[in-house]
Tab-separated table of C-alpha atoms in Angstrom:
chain	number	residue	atom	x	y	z
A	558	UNK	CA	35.392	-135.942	-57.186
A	559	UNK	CA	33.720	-138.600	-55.657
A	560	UNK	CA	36.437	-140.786	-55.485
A	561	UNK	CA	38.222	-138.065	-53.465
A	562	UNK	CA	35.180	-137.683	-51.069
A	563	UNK	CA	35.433	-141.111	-50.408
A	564	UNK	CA	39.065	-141.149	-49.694
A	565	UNK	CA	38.295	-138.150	-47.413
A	566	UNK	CA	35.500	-140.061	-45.219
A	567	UNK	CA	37.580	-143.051	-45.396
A	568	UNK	CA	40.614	-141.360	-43.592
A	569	UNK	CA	38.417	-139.858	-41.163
A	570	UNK	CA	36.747	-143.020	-40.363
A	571	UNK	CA	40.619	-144.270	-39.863
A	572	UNK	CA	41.257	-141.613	-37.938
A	573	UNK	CA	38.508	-141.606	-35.186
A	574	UNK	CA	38.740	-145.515	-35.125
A	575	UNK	CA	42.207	-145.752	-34.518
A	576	UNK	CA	41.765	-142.677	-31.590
A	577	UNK	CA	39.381	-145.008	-30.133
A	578	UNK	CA	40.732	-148.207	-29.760
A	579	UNK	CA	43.829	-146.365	-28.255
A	580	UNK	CA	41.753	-144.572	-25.543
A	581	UNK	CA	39.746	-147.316	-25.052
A	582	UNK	CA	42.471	-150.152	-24.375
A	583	UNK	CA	44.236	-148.042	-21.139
A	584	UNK	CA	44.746	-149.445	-18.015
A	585	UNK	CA	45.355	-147.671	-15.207
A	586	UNK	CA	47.410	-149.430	-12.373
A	587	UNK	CA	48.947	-148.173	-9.256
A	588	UNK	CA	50.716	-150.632	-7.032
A	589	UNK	CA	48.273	-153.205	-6.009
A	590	UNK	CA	45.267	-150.775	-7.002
A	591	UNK	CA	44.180	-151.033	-10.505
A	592	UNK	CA	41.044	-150.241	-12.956
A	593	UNK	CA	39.228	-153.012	-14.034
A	594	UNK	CA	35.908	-153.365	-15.517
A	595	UNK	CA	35.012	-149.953	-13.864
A	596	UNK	CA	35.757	-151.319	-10.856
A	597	UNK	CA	38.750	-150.548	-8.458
A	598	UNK	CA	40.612	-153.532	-7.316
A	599	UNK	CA	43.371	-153.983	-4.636
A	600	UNK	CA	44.584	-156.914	-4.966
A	601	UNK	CA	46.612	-158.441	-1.300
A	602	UNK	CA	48.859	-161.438	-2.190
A	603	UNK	CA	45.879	-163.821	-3.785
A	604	UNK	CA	43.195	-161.382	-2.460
A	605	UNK	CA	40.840	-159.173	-4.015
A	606	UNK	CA	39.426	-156.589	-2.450
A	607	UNK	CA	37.005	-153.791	-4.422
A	608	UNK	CA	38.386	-150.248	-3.368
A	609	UNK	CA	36.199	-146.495	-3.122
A	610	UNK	CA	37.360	-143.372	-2.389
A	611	UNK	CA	35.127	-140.499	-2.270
A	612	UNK	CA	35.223	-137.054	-0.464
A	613	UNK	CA	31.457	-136.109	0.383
A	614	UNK	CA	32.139	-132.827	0.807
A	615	UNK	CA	34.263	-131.692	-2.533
A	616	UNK	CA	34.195	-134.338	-4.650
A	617	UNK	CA	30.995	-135.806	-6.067
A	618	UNK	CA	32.441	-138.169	-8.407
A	619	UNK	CA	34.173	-141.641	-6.661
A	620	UNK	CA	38.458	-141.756	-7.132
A	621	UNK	CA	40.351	-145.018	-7.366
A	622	UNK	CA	44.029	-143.994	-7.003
A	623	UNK	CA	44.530	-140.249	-6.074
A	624	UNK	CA	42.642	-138.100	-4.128
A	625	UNK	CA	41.797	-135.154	-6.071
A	626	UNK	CA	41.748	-132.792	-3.201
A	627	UNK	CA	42.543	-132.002	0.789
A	628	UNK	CA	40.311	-132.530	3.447
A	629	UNK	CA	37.629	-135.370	4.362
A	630	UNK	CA	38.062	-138.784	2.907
A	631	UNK	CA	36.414	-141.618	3.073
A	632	UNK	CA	37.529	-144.784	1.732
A	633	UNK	CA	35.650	-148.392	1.595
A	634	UNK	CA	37.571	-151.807	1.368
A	635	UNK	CA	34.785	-154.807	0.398
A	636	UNK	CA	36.282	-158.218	0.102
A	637	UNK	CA	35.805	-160.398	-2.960
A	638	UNK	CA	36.973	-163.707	-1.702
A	639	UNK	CA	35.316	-165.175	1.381
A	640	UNK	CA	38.615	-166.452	2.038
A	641	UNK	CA	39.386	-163.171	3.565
A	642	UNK	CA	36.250	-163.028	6.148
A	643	UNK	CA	37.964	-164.823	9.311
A	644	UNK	CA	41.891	-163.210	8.626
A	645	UNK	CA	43.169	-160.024	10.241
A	646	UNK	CA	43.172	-156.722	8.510
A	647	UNK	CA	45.369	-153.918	8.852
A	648	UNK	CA	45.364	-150.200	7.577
A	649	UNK	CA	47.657	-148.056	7.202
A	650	UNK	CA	48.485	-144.518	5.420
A	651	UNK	CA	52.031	-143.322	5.643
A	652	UNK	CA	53.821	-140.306	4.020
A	653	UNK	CA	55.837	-141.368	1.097
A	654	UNK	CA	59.415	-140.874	2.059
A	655	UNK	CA	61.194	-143.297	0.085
A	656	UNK	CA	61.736	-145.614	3.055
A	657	UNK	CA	59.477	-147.971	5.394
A	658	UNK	CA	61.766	-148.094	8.809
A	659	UNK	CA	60.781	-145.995	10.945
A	660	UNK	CA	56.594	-146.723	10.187
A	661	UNK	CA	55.269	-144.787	13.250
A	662	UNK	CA	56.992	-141.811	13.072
A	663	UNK	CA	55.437	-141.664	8.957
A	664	UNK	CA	52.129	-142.809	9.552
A	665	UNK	CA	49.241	-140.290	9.070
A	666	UNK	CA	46.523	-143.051	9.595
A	667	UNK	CA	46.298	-146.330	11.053
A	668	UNK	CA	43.637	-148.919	11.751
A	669	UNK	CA	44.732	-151.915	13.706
A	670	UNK	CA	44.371	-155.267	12.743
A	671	UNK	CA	41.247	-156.626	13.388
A	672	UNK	CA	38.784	-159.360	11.553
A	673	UNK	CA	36.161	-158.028	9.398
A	674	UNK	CA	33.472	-160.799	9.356
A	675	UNK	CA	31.002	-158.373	7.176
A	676	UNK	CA	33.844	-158.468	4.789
A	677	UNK	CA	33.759	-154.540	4.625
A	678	UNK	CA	36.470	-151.649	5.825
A	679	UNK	CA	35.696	-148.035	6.334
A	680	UNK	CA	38.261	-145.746	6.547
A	681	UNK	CA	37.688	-142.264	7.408
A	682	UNK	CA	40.775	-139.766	7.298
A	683	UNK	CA	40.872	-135.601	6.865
A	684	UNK	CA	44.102	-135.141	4.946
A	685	UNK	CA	44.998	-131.135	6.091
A	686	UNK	CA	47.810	-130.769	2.979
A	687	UNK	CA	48.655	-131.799	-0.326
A	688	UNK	CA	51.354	-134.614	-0.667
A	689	UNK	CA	52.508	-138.228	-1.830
A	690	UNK	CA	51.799	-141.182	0.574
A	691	UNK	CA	51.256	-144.880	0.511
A	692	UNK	CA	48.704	-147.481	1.369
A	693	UNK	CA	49.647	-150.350	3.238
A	694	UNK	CA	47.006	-153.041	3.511
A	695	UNK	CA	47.880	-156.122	5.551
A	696	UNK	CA	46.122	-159.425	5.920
A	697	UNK	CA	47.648	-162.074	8.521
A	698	UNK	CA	46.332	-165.185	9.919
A	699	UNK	CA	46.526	-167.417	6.638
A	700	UNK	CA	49.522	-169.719	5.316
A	701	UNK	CA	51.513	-166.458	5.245
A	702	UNK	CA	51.250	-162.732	5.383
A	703	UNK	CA	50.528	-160.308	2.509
A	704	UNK	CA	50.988	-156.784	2.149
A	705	UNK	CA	49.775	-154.602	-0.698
A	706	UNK	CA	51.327	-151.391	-1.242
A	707	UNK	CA	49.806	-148.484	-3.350
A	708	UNK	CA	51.449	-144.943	-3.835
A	709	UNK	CA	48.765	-142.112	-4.348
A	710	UNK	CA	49.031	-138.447	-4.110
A	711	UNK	CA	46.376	-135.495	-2.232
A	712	UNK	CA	45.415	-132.347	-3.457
A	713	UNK	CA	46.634	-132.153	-7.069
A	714	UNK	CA	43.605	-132.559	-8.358
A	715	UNK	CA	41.912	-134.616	-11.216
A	716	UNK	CA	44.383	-135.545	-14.035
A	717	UNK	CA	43.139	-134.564	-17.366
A	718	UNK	CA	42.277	-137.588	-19.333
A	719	UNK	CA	43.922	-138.087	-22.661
A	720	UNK	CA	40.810	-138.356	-24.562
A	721	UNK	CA	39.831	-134.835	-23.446
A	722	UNK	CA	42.986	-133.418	-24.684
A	723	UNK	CA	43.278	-135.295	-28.112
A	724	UNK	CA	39.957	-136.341	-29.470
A	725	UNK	CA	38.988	-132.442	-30.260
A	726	UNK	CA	42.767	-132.302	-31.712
A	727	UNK	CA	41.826	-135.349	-34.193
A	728	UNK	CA	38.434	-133.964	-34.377
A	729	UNK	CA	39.598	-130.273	-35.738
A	730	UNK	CA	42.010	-132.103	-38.018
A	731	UNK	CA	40.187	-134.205	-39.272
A	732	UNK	CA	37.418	-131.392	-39.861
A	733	UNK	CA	39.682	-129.045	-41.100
A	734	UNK	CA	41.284	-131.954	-44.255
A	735	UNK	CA	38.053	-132.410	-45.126
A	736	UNK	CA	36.905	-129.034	-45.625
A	737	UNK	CA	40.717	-128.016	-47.670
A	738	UNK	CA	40.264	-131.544	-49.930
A	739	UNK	CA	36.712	-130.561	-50.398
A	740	UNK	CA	37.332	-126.594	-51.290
A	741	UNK	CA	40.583	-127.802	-53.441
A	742	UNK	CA	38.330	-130.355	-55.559
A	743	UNK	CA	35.715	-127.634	-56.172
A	744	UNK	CA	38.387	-125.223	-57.616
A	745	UNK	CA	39.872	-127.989	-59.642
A	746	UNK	CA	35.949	-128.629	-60.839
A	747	UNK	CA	35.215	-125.021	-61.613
A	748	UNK	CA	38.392	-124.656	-63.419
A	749	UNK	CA	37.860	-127.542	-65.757
């Protein structure tokens, strides 16, 4: 018996380890916008810039790639490198239709280029209907010009996070071999 129990605690143990380190090594990325150490980074050719997203009036929580839902958004770009303080910076939100030609006619929001000497960006934008679009930020005025591109959807909500949907799977399992190896090894004790 006990060297059952121990097998039983020591596949468990496996179990929720292994669940772990697979939740806990993702990394989300999105064109040039990516997670990293909690913080959401654009990167712009070699520049970094820290990217939030928030919608004060649905959304309590801050978004780095999609925005969860329609309506009032407001979005802050904060350099990292000082580099960046004295070059142009241009904004722009387009709809996503597969091509770039014809960038007025597709544009939903643009800020002109303009330097940014507090090294900070605010860009406020009501989107009225769900959709995909991109962000196109430019800097200009160094050896060359970069542009970072980053796909990102409105309105369809807050993915569900794997960890949500398979922890209480591996959870119930895990429960549920326990409690069969445990009830088996009793019959097998009260029958001998």
């Amino acid at each position: 018996m006990f060297f059952q129990l121990n097998l039983i605690k020591q596949t468990l143990v496996s179990v929720l380890l292994a669940a772990s380190v697979i939740f806990s090594a993702q990394v989300q990325a999105h064109g040039g916008l990516a997670l990293a150490e909690d913080l959401c980074i654009l990167t712009v050719g070699p520049y970094t810039m820290h990217f939030t997203g928030y919608q004060p009036l649905t959304q309590e929580e801050e978004f780095c790639e999609d925005i969860p839902e329609i309506g009032k958004t407001v979005v802050a770009l904060d350099y990292i490198n000082d580099e960046l303080r004295p070059l142009t910076t241009e904004v722009r939100i387009i709809r996503d239709t597969g091509s770039e030609e014809n960038l007025d006619d597709i544009t939903v929001y643009h800020l002109p280029p303009k330097v940014y000497p507090s090294a900070s960006i605010a860009v406020e934008h009501v989107f009225p209907e769900k959709g995909k679009f991109v962000g196109l930020v430019t800097v200009t005025g160094g050896a060359e010009d970069y542009v970072s591109r980053f796909p990102f959807s409105v309105g369809e909500g807050r993915p569900t996070s794997w960890v949500t949907i398979i922890l209480p799977v591996v959870i119930i399992v895990s429960a549920g071999a326990f409690f069969f190896l445990r009830r088996r090894q009793t019959e097998v004790t009260n029958a001998a």
